[in-house]
Coordinates of C-alpha atoms in Angstrom, one line a residue:
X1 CA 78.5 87.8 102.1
X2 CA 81.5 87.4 99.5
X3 CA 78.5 87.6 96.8
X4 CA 76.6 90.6 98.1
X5 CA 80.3 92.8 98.4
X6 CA 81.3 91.5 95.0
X7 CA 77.9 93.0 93.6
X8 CA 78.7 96.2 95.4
X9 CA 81.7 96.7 93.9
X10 CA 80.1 95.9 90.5
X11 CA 77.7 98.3 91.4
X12 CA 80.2 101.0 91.9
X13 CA 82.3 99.5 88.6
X14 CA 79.2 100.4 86.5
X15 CA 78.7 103.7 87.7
X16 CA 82.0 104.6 87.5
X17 CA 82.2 103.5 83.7
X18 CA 79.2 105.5 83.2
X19 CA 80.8 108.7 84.3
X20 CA 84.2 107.2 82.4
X21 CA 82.5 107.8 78.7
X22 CA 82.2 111.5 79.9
X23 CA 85.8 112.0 81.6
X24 CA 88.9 110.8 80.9
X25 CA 89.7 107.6 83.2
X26 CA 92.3 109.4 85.5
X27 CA 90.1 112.3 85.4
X28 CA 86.6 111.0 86.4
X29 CA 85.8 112.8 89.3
X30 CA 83.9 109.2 91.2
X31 CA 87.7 108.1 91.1
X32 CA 88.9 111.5 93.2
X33 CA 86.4 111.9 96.0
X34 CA 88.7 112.1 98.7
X35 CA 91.3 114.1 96.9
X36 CA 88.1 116.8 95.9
X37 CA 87.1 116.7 99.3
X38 CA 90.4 117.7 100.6
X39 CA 90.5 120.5 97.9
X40 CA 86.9 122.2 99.0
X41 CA 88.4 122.2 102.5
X42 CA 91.4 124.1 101.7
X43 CA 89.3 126.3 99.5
X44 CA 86.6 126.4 102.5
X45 CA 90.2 128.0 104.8
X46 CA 91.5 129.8 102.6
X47 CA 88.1 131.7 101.8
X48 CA 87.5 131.1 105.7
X49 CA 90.8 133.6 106.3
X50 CA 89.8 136.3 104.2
X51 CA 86.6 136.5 105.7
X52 CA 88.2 136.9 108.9
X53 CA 89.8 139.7 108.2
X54 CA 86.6 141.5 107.1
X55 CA 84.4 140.3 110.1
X56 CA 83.4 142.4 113.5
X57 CA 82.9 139.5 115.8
X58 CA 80.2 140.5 117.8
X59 CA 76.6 139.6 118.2
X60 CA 75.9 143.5 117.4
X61 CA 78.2 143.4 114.5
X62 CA 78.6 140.0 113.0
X63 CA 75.4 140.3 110.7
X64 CA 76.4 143.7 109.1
X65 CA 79.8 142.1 108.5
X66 CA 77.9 139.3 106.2
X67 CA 75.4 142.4 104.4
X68 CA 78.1 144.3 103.5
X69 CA 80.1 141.6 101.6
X70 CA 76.9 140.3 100.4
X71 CA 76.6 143.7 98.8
X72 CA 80.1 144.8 97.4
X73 CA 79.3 146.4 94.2
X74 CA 82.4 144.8 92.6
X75 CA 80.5 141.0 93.8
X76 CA 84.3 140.7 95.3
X77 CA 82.3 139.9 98.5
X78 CA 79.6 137.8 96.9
X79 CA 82.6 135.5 95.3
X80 CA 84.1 135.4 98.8
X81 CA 81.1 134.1 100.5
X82 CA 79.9 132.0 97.6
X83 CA 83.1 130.1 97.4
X84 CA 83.3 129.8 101.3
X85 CA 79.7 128.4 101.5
X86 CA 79.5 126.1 98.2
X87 CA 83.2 124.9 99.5
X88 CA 81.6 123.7 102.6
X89 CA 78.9 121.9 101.4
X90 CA 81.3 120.4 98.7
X91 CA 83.3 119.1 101.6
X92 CA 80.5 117.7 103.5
X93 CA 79.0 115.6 100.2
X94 CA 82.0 114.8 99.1
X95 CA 83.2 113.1 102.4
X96 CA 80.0 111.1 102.6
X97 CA 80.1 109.6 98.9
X98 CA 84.0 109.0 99.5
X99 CA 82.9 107.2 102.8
X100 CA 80.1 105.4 100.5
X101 CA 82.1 104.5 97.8
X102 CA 85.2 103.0 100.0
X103 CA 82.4 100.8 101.9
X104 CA 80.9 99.6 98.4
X105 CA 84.5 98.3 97.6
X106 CA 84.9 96.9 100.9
X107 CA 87.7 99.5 102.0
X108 CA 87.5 99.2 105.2
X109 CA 89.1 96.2 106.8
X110 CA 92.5 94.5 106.2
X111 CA 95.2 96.9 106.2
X112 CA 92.7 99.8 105.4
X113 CA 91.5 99.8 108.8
X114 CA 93.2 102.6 109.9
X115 CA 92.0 104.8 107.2
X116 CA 88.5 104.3 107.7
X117 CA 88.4 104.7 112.0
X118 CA 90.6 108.0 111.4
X119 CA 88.3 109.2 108.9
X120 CA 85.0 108.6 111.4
X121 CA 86.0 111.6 113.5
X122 CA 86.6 113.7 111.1
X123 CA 82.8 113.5 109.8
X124 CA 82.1 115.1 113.3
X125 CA 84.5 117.7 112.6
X126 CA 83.2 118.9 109.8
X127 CA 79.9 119.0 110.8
X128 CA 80.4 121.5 113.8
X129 CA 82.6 123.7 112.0
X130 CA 80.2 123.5 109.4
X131 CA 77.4 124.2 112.2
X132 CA 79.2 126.9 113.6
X133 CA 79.6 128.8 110.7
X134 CA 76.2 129.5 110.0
X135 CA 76.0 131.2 113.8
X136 CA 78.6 133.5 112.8
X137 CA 75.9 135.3 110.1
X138 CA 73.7 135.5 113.2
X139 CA 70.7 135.8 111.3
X140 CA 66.9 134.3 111.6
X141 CA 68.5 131.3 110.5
X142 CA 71.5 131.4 112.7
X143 CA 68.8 132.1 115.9
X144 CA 66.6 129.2 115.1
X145 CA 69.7 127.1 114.6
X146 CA 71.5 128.3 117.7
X147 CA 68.0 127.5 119.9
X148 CA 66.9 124.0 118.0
X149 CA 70.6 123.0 119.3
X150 CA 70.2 124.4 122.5
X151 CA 67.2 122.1 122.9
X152 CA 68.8 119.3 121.6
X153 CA 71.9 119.5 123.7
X154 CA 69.2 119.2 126.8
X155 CA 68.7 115.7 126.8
X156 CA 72.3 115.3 127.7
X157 CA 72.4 114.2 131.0
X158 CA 75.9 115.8 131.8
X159 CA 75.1 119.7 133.1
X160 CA 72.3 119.3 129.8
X161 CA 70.2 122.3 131.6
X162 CA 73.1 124.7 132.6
X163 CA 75.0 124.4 129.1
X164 CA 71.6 125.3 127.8
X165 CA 70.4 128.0 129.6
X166 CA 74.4 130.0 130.0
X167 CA 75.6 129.3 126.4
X168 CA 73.6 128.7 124.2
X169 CA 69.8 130.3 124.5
X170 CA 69.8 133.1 122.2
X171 CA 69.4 135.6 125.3
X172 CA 72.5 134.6 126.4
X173 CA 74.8 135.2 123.8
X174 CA 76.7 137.8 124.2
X175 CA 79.9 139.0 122.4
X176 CA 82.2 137.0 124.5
X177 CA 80.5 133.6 123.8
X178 CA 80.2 134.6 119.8
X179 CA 84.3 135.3 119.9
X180 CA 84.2 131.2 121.3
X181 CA 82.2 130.2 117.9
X182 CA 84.7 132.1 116.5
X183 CA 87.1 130.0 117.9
X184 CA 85.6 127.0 117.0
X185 CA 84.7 127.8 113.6
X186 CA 88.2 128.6 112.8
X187 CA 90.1 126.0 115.2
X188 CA 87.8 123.1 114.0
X189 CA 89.4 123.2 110.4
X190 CA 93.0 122.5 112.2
X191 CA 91.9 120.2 113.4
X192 CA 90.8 118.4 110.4
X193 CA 93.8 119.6 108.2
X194 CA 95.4 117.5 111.0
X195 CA 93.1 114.2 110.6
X196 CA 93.5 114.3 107.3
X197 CA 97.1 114.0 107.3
X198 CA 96.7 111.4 110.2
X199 CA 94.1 109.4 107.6
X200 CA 96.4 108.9 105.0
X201 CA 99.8 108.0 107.2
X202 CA 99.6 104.2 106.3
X203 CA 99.0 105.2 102.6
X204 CA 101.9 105.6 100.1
X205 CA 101.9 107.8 97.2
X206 CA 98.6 109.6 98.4
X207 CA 97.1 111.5 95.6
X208 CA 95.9 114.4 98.2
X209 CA 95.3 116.6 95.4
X210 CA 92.7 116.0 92.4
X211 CA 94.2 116.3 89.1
X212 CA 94.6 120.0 87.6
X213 CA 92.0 119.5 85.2
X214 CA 89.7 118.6 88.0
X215 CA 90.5 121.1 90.4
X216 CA 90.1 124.1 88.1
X217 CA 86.8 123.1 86.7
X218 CA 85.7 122.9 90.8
X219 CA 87.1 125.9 91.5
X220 CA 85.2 127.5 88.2
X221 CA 82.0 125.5 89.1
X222 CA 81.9 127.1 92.5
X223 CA 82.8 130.7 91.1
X224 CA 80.0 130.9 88.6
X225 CA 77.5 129.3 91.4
X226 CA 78.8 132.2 93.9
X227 CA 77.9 134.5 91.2
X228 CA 74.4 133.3 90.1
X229 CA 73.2 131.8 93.0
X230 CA 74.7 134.0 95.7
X231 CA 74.8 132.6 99.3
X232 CA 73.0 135.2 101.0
X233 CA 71.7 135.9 105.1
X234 CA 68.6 135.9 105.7
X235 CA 66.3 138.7 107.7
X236 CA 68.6 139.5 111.4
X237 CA 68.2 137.6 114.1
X238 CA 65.0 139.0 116.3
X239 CA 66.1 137.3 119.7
X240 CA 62.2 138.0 120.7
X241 CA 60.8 135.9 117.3
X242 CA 61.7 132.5 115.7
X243 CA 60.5 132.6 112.1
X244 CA 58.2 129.9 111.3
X245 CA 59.5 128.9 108.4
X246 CA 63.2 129.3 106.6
X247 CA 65.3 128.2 104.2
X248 CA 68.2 125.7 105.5
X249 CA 71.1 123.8 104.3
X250 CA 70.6 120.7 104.6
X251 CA 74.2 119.7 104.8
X252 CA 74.4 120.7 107.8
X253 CA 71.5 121.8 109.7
X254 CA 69.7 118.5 108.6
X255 CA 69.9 117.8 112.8
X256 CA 66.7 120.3 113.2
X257 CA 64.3 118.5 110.9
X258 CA 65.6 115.0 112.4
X259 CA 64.9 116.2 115.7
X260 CA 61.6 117.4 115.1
X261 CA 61.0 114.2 112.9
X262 CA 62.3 111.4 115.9
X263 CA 62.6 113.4 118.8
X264 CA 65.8 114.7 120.5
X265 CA 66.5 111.6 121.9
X266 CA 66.2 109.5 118.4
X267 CA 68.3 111.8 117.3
X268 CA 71.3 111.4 119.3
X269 CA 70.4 107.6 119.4
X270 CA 70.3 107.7 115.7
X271 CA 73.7 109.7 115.6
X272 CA 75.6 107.7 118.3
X273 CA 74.3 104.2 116.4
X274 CA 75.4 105.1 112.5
X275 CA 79.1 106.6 114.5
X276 CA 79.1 103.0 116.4
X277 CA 78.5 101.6 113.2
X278 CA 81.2 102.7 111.2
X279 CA 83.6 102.4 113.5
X280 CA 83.3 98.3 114.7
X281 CA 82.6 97.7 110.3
X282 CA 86.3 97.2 110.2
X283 CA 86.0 94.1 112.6
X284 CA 83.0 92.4 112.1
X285 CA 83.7 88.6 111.3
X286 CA 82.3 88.2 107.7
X287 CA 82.1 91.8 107.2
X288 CA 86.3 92.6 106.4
X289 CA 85.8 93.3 103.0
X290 CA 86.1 91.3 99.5
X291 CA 89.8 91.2 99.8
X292 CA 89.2 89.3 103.4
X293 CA 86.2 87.3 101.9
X294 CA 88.1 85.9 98.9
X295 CA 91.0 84.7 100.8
X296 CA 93.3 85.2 103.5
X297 CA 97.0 85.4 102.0
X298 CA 100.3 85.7 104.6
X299 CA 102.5 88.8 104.3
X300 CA 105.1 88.7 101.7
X301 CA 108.4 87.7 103.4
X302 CA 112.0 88.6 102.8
X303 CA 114.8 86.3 101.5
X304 CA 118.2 87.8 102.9
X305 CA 119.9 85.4 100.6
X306 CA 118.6 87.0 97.2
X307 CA 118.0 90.5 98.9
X308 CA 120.3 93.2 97.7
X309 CA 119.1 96.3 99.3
X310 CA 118.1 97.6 96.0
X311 CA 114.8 99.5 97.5
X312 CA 112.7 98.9 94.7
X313 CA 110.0 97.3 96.6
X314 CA 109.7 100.1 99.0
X315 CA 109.0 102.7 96.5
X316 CA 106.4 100.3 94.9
X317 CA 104.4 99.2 98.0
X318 CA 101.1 100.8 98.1
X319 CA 100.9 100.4 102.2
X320 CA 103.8 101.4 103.0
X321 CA 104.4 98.0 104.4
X322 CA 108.0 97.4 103.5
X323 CA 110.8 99.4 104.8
X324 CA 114.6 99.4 104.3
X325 CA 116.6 98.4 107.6
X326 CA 120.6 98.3 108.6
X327 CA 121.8 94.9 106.8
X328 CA 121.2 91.9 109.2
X329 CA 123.6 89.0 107.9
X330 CA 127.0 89.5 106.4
X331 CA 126.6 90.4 102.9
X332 CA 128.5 93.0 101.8
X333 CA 125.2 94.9 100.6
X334 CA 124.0 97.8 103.4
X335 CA 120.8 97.7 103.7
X336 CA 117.6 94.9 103.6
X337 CA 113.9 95.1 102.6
X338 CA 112.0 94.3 105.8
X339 CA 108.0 94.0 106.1
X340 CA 105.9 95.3 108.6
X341 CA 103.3 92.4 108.9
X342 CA 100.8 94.4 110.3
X343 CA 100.6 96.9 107.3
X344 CA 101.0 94.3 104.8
X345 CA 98.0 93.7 102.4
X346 CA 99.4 90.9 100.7
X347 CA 99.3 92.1 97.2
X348 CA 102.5 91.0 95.5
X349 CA 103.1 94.2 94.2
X350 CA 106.8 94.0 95.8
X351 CA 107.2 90.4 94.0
X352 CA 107.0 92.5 90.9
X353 CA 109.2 95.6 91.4
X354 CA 112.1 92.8 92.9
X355 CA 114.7 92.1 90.4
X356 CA 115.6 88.6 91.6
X357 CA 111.8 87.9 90.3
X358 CA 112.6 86.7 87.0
X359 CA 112.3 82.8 86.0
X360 CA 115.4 83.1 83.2
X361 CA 117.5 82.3 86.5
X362 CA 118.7 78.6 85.8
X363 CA 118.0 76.9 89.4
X364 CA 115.6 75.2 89.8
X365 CA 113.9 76.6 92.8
X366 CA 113.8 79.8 92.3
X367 CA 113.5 82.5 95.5
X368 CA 112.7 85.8 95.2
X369 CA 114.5 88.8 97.3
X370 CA 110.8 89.4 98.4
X371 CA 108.1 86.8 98.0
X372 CA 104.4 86.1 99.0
X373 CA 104.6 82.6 100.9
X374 CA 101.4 81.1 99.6
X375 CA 102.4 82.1 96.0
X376 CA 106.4 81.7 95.3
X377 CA 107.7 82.6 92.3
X378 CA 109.2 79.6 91.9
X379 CA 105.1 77.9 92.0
X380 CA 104.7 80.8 89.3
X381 CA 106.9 79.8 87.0
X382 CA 106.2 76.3 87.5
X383 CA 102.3 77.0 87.1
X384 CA 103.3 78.8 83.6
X385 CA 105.3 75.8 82.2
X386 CA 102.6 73.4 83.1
X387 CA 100.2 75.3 81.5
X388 CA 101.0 76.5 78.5
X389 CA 102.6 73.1 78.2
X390 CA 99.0 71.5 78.7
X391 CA 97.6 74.2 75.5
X392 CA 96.6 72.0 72.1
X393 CA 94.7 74.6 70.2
X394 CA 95.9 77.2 67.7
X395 CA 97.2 80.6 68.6
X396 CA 98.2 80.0 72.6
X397 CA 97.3 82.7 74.9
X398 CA 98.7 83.0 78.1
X399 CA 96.6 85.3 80.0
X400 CA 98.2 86.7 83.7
X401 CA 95.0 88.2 85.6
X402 CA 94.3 89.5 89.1
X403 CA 92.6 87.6 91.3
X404 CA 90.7 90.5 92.7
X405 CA 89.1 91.9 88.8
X406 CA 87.1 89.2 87.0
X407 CA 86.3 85.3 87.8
X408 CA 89.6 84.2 85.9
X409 CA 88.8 80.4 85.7
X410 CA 85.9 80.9 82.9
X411 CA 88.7 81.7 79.9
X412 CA 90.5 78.6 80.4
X413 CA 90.4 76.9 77.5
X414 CA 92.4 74.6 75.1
X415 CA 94.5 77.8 73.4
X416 CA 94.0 79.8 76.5
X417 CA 95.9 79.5 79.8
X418 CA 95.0 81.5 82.7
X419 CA 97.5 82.2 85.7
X420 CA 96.0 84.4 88.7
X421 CA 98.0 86.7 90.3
X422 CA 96.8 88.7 93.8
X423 CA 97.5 92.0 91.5
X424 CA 98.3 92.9 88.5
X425 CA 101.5 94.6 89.7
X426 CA 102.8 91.2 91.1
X427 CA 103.7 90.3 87.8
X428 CA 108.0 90.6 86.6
X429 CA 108.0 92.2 83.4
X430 CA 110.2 89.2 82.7
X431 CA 107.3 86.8 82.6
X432 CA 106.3 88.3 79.6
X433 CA 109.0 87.4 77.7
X434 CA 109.2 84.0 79.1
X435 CA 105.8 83.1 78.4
X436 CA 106.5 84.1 74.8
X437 CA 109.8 81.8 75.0
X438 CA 107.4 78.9 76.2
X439 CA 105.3 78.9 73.1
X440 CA 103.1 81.6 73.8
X441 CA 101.8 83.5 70.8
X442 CA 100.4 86.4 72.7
X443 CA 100.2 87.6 76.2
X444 CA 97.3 89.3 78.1
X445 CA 97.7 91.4 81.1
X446 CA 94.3 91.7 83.0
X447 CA 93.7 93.6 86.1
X448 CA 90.8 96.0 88.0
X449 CA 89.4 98.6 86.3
X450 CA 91.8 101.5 85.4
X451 CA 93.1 104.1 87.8
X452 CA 91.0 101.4 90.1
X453 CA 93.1 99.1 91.1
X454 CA 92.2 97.5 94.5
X455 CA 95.7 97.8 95.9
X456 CA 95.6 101.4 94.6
X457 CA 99.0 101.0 92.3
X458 CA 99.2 98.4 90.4
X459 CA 98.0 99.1 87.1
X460 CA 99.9 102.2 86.9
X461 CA 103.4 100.5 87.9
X462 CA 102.6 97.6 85.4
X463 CA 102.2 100.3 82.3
X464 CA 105.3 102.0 83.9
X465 CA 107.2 98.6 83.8
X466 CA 105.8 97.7 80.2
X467 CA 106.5 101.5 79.0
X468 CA 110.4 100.9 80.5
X469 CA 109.2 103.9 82.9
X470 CA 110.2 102.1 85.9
X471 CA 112.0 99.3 87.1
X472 CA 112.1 96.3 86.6
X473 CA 111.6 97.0 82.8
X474 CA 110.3 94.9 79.6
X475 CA 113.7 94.6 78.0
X476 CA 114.3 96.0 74.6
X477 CA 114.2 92.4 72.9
X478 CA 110.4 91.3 74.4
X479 CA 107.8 91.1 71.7
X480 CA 106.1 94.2 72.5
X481 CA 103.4 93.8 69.7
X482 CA 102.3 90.7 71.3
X483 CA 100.8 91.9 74.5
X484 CA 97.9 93.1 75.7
X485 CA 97.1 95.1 78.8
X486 CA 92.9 94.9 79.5
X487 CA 92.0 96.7 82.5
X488 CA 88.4 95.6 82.3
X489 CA 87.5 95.0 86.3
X490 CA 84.5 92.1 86.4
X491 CA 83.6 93.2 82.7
X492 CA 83.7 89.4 81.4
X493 CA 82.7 90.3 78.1
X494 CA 85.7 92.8 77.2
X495 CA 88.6 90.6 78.7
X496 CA 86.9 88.1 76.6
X497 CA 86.7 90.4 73.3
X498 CA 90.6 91.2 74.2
X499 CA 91.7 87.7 74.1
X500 CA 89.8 87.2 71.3
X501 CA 90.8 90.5 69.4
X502 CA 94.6 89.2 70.0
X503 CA 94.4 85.9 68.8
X504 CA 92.7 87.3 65.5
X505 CA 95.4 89.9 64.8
X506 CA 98.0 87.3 65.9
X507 CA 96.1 85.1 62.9
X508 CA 95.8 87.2 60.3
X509 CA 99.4 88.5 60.4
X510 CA 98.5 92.3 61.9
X511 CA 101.1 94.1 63.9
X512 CA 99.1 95.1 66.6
X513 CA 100.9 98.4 68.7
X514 CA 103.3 97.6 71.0
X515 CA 101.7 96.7 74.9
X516 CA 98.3 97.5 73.5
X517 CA 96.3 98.9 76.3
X518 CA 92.6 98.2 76.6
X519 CA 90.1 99.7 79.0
X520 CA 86.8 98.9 80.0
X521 CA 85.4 102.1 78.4
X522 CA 87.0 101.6 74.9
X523 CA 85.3 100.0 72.3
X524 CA 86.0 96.6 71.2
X525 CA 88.9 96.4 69.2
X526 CA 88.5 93.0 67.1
X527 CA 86.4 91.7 64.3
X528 CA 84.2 88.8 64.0
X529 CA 86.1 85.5 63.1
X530 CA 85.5 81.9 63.0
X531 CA 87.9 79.1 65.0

């Protein structure tokens, strides 16, 4: 199981690095599905609104309303609709390749778990609403929608015949039960503004909205589409004749060729089966995710005796899983850093942002404010003596990589020393420098791809750190030229070419620029060389 979620996640590494050669990294749009999705709701609301405001709701009415913005001689109307409809179906693809992609990367046990069972419902949600909308045109496609549901809703065995036959047969609609799909169609989206904002409660420093760049090319991709490929009604609904065949949108009236395909029953088996599905993923033994596969590492703890209520590893925790609480013991300090077990993923990110994590301090056993309990700092610091003590060759590497990026034990060799970390954020800045004091000639920081990270943060608050950004900073006096930051994910081959590219420059006396950053899109940066 560990190898079949690794090569999903490779899978997923490859096609984002394909779409990275066309967009910048923080800009590829594979990298901001959920934040797009989010945006083609709000546009599908705001759009929604307006469209209120023009429409009779009525049964006699409602189709008129949709003609006469379809028809607006200024295409005001045609831009409305257009951007309501393309918003919508933007919405619905969009959710199901962010759900797609999250499961390829195994984001949906651990700490994550949350995330993924709020975000279950809200596929429902945003298919009725979805649903519901195209009733409102009440056209021939409305009608056959309207009765393929009505037929589908039989089977139910709650009341299956009376909701049928009073609701929802096209005879009985009436203006009364088209001002309830009103109400739905317009409620619905609440609803989900609301699970959205439940979905990302155990996530810190959300990124709810896609980058500008992003957002106005979706915006001006959906104008230009309203434009030339209007979204128009079809003929008005004849409550005496279904058409025989229609146009649909198979977003979200896919239900009607399913049902005609396995039977109303399959359907609803099918439907109730893939929502059962999703929903127990999180707690499947074996199934937990590559993080869960790979190992099973305690919550990071808190050490009241090096703890000064500093809050750095609050604003650097990617779960939200540490919190700052009334003072505990009798230090004179105000606050403490306290972790809430349950939200903890374990990452070490908070090892890194704590300013007691730094291995210039002269005792021996060294204790962090903040530590992870299966990897101390003072183990890290010992692990970094031993090996760059053990290196024989020329031009010593000392190369810090995340566990969760690349197979770390396959650079090892006599100038190379390897020391995992959980993250890439777990590392002190200050490591840097004292790997450089132990002998090091250069040091390489390797983590997941960029903008990729799989604790969400940690690449970015490791440039911050190097950059002097953020705290704890590189201090002034580290040999900036002598580090290099790879973010190259499982790509062997370029953390390879990075060490390798270092050791050269280191050789043949180039200054290289200071906290060189390398991604997995970039081109090999080194030339050939014999050693």
């Amino acid at each position: 199981m560990p190898n079949l979620l690794r090569s999903l996640r490779t899978s997923d590494e490859y096609l984002t690095g394909a779409l990275d050669s066309a967009f910048p990294a923080a800009d590829n749009p594979w990298r901001h599905l959920g934040s797009l999705a989010f945006l083609c709701l709000v546009i599908a609301v705001v759009t929604g609104t307006v469209a209120f405001a023009l429409y009779d709701t009525s049964v006699a009415g409602a189709y008129e309303s949709g003609r006469r913005l379809q028809l607006d001689p200024w295409m005001l109307g045609r831009l409305l609709r257009g951007l309501h409809r393309y918003a919508s179906d933007g919405f619905m693809l969009l959710s199901l390749l962010h759900l797609v992609r999250e499961a390829a990367r195994g984001h949906y046990g651990g700490v994550r778990w949350f995330s993924w069972i709020s975000g279950v419902p809200l596929l429902w949600l945003l298919w009725i609403a979805g649903l519901t909308g195209f009733w409102l045109l009440w056209d021939a496609r409305a009608l056959f929608s309207v009765t393929a549901t009505a037929e589908w809703l039989q089977v139910l065995p709650i009341a299956s015949d009376v909701l049928a036959r009073n609701f929802l047969t096209a005879n009985a609609l009436n203006d009364r039960f088209f001002s309830l799909i009103v109400f739905m169609h317009i409620g619905i989206p609440l609803f989900l503004l609301a699970g959205v904002w439940i979905h990302v409660q155990r996530v810190s420093h959300v990124r709810i909205w896609p980058p500008r760049a992003l957002t106005v090319g979706t915006v001006a991709v959906f104008s230009v589409m309203a434009l030339v490929v209007p979204a128009e009604s079809l003929g008005p609904a004849d409550s005496g004749h279904i058409a025989a065949t229609l146009s649909l949108d198979w977003f979200y009236l896919f239900i009607h060729p399913l049902v005609d395909l396995v039977s109303a029953q399959g359907a609803w088996l099918l439907a109730l089966a893939g929502t059962l599905l999703l929903c127990v993923l999180p707690f499947v033994p074996g199934l937990q995710g590559l993080r869960a596969a790979q190992s099973a590492s305690l919550p990071a703890i808190v050490d009241l005796n090096n703890c000064n209520g500093c809050s750095r590893c609050v604003a650097d925790c990617p779960f939200g899983a540490v919190v700052m609480v009334p003072r505990t013991d009798q230090l004179h300090h105000r606050q403490q850093a306290a972790v809430i077990t349950d939200l903890c993923a374990a990452c070490g990110i908070c090892v890194g942002s704590c300013p007691s994590s730094t291995p210039f301090r002269r005792i021996e056993d060294i204790v962090s404010g903040i530590e992870l309990p299966d990897a101390p700092v003072a183990d890290l610091r010992r692990q970094l003596q031993q090996k760059l003590a053990a290196l024989t060759g020329p031009m010593k590497i000392m190369v810090f990589s995340c566990r969760q990026a690349s197979d770390w034990r396959a650079f090892a060799d006599a100038s190379t020393a390897v020391l995992p970390l959980e993250c890439a954020g777990m590392l002190p800045p200050s490591f840097v420098e004292y790997a450089t004091r132990l002998g090091a000639d250069g040091v390489v920081i390797a983590g997941c791809r960029e903008c990729d990270c799989e604790f969400r943060l940690g690449d970015r608050w490791v440039q911050d750190r190097l950059s002097g950004a953020r705290e704890p900073r590189l201090r002034a006096a580290a040999p900036r030229d002598r580090i290099a930051v790879v973010w190259a994910g499982s790509q062997r081959q370029l953390l390879t070419e990075t060490i390798d590219g270092l050791r050269f420059r280191l050789k043949s006396g180039m200054r290289l620029p200071d906290s060189q950053t390398i991604n997995a899109q970039d081109a090999p940066l080194h030339e050939p060389h014999d050693d």
